[in-house]
mmCIF file of C-alpha atoms in Angstrom:
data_model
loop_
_atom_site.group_PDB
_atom_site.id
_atom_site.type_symbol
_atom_site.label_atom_id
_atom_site.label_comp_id
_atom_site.label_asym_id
_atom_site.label_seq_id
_atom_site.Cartn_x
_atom_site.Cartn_y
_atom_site.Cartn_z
ATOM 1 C CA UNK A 486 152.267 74.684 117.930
ATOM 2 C CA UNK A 487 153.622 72.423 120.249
ATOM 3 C CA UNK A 488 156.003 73.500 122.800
ATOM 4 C CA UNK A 489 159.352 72.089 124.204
ATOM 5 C CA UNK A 490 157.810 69.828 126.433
ATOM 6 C CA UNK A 491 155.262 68.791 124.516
ATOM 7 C CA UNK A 492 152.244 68.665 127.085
ATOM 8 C CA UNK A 493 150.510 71.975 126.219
ATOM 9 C CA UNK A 494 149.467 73.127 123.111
ATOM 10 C CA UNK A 495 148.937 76.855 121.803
ATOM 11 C CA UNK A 496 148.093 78.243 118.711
ATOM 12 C CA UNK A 497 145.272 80.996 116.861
ATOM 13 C CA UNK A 498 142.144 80.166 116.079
ATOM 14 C CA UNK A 499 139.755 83.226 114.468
ATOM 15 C CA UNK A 500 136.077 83.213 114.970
ATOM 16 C CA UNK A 501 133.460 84.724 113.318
ATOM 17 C CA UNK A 502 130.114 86.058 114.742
ATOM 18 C CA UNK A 503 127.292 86.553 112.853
ATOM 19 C CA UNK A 504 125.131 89.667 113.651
ATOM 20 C CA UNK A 505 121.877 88.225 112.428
ATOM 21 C CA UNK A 506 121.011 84.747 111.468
ATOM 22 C CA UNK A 507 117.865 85.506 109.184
ATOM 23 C CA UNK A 508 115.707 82.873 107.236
ATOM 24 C CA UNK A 509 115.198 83.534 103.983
ATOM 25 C CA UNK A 510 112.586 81.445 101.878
ATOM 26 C CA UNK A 511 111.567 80.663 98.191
ATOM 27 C CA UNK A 512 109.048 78.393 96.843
ATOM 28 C CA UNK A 513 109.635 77.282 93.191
ATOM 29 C CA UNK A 514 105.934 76.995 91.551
ATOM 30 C CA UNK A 515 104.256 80.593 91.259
ATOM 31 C CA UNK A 516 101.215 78.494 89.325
ATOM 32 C CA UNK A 517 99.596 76.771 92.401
ATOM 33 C CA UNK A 518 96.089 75.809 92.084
ATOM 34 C CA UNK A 519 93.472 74.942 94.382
ATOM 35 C CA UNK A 520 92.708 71.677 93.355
ATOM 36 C CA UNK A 521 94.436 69.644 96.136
ATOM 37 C CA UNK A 522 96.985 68.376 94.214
ATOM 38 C CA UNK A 523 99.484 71.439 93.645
ATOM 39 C CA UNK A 524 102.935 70.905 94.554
ATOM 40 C CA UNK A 525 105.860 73.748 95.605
ATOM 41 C CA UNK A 526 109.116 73.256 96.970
ATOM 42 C CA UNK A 527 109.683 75.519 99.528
ATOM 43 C CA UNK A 528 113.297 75.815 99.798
ATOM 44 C CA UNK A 529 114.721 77.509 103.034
ATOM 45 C CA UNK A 530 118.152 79.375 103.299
ATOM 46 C CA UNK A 531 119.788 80.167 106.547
ATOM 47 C CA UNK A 532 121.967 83.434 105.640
ATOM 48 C CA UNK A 533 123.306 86.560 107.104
ATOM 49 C CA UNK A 534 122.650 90.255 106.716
ATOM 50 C CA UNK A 535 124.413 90.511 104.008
ATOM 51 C CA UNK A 536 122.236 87.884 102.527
ATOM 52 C CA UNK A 537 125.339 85.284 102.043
ATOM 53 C CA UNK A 538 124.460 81.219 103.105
ATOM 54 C CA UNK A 539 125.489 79.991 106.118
ATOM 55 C CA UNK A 540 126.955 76.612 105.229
ATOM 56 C CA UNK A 541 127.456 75.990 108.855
ATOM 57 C CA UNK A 542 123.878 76.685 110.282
ATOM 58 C CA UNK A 543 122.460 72.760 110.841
ATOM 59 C CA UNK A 544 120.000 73.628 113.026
ATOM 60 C CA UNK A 545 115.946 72.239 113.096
ATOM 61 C CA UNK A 546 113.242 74.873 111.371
ATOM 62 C CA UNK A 547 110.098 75.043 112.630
ATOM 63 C CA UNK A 548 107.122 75.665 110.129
ATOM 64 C CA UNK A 549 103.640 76.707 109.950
ATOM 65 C CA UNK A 550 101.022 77.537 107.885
ATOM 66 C CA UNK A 551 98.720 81.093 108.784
ATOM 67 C CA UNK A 552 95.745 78.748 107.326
ATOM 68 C CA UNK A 553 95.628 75.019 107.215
ATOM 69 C CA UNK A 554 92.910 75.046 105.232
ATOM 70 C CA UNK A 555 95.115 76.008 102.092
ATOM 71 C CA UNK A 556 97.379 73.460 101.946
ATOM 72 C CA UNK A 557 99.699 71.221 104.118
ATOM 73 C CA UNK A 558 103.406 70.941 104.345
ATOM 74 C CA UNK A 559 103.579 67.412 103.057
ATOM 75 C CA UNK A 560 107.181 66.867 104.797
ATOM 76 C CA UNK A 561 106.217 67.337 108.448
ATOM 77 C CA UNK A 562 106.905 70.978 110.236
ATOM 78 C CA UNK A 563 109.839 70.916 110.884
ATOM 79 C CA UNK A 564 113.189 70.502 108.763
ATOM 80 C CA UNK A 565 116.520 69.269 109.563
ATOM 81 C CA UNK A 566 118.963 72.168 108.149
ATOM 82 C CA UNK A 567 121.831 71.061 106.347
ATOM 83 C CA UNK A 568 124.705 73.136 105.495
ATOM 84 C CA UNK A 569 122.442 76.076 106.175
ATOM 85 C CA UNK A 570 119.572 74.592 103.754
ATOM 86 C CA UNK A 571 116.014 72.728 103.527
ATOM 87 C CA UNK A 572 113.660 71.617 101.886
ATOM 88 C CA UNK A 573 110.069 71.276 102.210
ATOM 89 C CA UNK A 574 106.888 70.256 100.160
ATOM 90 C CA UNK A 575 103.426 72.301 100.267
ATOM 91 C CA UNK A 576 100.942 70.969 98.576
ATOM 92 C CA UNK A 577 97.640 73.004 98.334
ATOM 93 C CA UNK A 578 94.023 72.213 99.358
ATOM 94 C CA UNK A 579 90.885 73.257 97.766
ATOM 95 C CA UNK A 580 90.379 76.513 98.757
ATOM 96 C CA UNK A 581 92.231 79.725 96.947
ATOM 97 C CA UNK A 582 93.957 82.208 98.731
ATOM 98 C CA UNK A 583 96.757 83.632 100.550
ATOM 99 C CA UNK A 584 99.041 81.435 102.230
ATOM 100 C CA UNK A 585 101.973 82.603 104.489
ATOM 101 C CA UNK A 586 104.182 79.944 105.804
ATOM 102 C CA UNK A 587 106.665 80.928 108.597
ATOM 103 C CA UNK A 588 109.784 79.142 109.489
ATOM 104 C CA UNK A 589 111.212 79.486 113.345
ATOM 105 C CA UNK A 590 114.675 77.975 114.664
ATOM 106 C CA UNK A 591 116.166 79.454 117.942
ATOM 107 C CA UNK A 592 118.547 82.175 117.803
ATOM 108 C CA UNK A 593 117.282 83.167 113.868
ATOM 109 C CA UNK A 594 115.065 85.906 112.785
ATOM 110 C CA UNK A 595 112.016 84.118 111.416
ATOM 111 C CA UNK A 596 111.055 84.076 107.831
ATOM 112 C CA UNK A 597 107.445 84.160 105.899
ATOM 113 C CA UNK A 598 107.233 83.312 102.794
ATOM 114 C CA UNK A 599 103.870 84.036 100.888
ATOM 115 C CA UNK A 600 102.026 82.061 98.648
ATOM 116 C CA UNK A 601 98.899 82.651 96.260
ATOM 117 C CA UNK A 602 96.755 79.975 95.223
ATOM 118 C CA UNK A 603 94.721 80.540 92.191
ATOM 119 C CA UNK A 604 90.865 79.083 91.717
ATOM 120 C CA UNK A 605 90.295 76.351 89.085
ATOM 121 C CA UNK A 606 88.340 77.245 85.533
ATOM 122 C CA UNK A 607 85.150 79.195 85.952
ATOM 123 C CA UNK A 608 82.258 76.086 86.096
ATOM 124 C CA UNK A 609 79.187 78.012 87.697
ATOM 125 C CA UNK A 610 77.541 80.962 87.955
ATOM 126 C CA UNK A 611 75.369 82.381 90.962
ATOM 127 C CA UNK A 612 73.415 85.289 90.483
ATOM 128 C CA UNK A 613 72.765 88.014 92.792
ATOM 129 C CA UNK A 614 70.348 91.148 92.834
ATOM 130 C CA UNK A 615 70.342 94.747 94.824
ATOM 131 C CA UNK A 616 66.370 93.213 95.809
ATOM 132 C CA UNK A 617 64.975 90.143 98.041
ATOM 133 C CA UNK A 618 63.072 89.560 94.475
ATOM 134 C CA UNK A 619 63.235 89.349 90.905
ATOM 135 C CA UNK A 620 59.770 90.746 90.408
ATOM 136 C CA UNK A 621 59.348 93.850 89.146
ATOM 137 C CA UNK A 622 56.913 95.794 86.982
ATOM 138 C CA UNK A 623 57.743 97.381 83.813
ATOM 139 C CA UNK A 624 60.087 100.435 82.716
ATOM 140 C CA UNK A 625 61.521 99.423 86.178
ATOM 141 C CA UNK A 626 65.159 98.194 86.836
ATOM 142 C CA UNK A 627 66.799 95.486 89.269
ATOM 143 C CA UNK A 628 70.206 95.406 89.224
ATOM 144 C CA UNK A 629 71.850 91.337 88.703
ATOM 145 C CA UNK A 630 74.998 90.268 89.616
ATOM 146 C CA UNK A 631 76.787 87.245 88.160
ATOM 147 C CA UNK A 632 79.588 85.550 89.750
ATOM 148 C CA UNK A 633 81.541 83.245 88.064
ATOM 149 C CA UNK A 634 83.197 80.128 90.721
ATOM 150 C CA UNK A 635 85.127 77.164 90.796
ATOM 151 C CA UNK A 636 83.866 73.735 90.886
ATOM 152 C CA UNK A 637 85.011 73.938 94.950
ATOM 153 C CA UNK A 638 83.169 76.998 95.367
ATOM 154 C CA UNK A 639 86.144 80.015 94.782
ATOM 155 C CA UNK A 640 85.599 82.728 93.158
ATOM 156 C CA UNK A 641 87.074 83.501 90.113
ATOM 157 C CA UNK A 642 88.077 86.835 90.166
ATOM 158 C CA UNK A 643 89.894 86.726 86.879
ATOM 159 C CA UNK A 644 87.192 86.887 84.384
ATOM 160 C CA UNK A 645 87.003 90.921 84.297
ATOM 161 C CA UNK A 646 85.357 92.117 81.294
ATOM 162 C CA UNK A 647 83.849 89.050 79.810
ATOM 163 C CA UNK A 648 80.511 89.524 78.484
ATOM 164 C CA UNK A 649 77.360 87.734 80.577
ATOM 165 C CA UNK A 650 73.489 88.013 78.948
ATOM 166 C CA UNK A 651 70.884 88.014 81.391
ATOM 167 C CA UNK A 652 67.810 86.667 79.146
ATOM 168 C CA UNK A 653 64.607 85.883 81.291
ATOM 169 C CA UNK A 654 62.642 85.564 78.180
ATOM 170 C CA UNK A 655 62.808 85.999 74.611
ATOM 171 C CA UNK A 656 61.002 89.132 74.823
ATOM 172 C CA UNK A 657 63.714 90.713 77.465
ATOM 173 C CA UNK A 658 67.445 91.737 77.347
#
């Protein structure tokens, strides 16, 4: 509103504080693999406690990954908000696991987002025993233990109940 002489201004203008900034995270591929070519968006929110976007948050997030050896973030570590989103690209490694990626921008509460990455198709076994030998003499017991990995060495822990036959000769069982 303008008053009568027209040199000063005056008027209402209504602001609204946020309590909490929080960052909230998703990643849209719950199949990653650890073959070093698995691919998730990781798609980051800036929103308030009531969970609602903030379309005016277009501030820098900081990532980073609780183990580098599980993946990278294939778009750099840090993201350029915009209209209180980003996006960025993880793309896994090798090695199975748990990943946990936190994002950081001043005057937020952080985020984590977690991540599992899943072992390959079983390709070896390695076989363990309870003794620093597999001699024994007979009517006596050693206990083996097969594990089933990953061409890359992970374990594969899904293989529960399937049926192994230790055979050391015809003549045992």
């Amino acid at each position: 509103v303008l008053n009568e002489d027209e040199r000063t201004v005056s008027g209402e203008i209504n602001l609204k504080s946020e309590k909490e900034i929080n960052l909230a995270m998703v990643h849209t591929n719950p199949n990653l693999r650890s073959d070093g070519a698995s691919d998730t968006e990781i798609k980051i929110n800036a929103v308030n406690q009531d969970g609602l976007k903030l379309t005016g948050f277009n501030e820098v997030v900081n990532l980073s990954l609780s183990d580098e050896s599980l993946g990278v973030l294939r778009t750099g570590a840090q993201i350029q908000m915009v209209e209180g989103s980003g996006t960025a690209v993880f793309r896994s490694g090798v090695l199975s696991g748990t990943e946990f990626v936190h994002a950081q921008s001043s005057g937020t509460n952080p985020g984590v987002l977690r991540m599992s990455i899943a072992p390959l198709n079983p390709e070896f076994i390695r076989v363990e025993t309870d003794r620093d030998t597999l001699y024994t003499k007979e009517g006596d017991y050693i206990t083996l233990t097969a594990k089933v990995y990953d061409r890359y060495g992970n374990f594969v822990s899904d293989n529960a109940g399937e049926l192994i036959v230790f055979r050391i000769t015809d003549g045992t069982s």
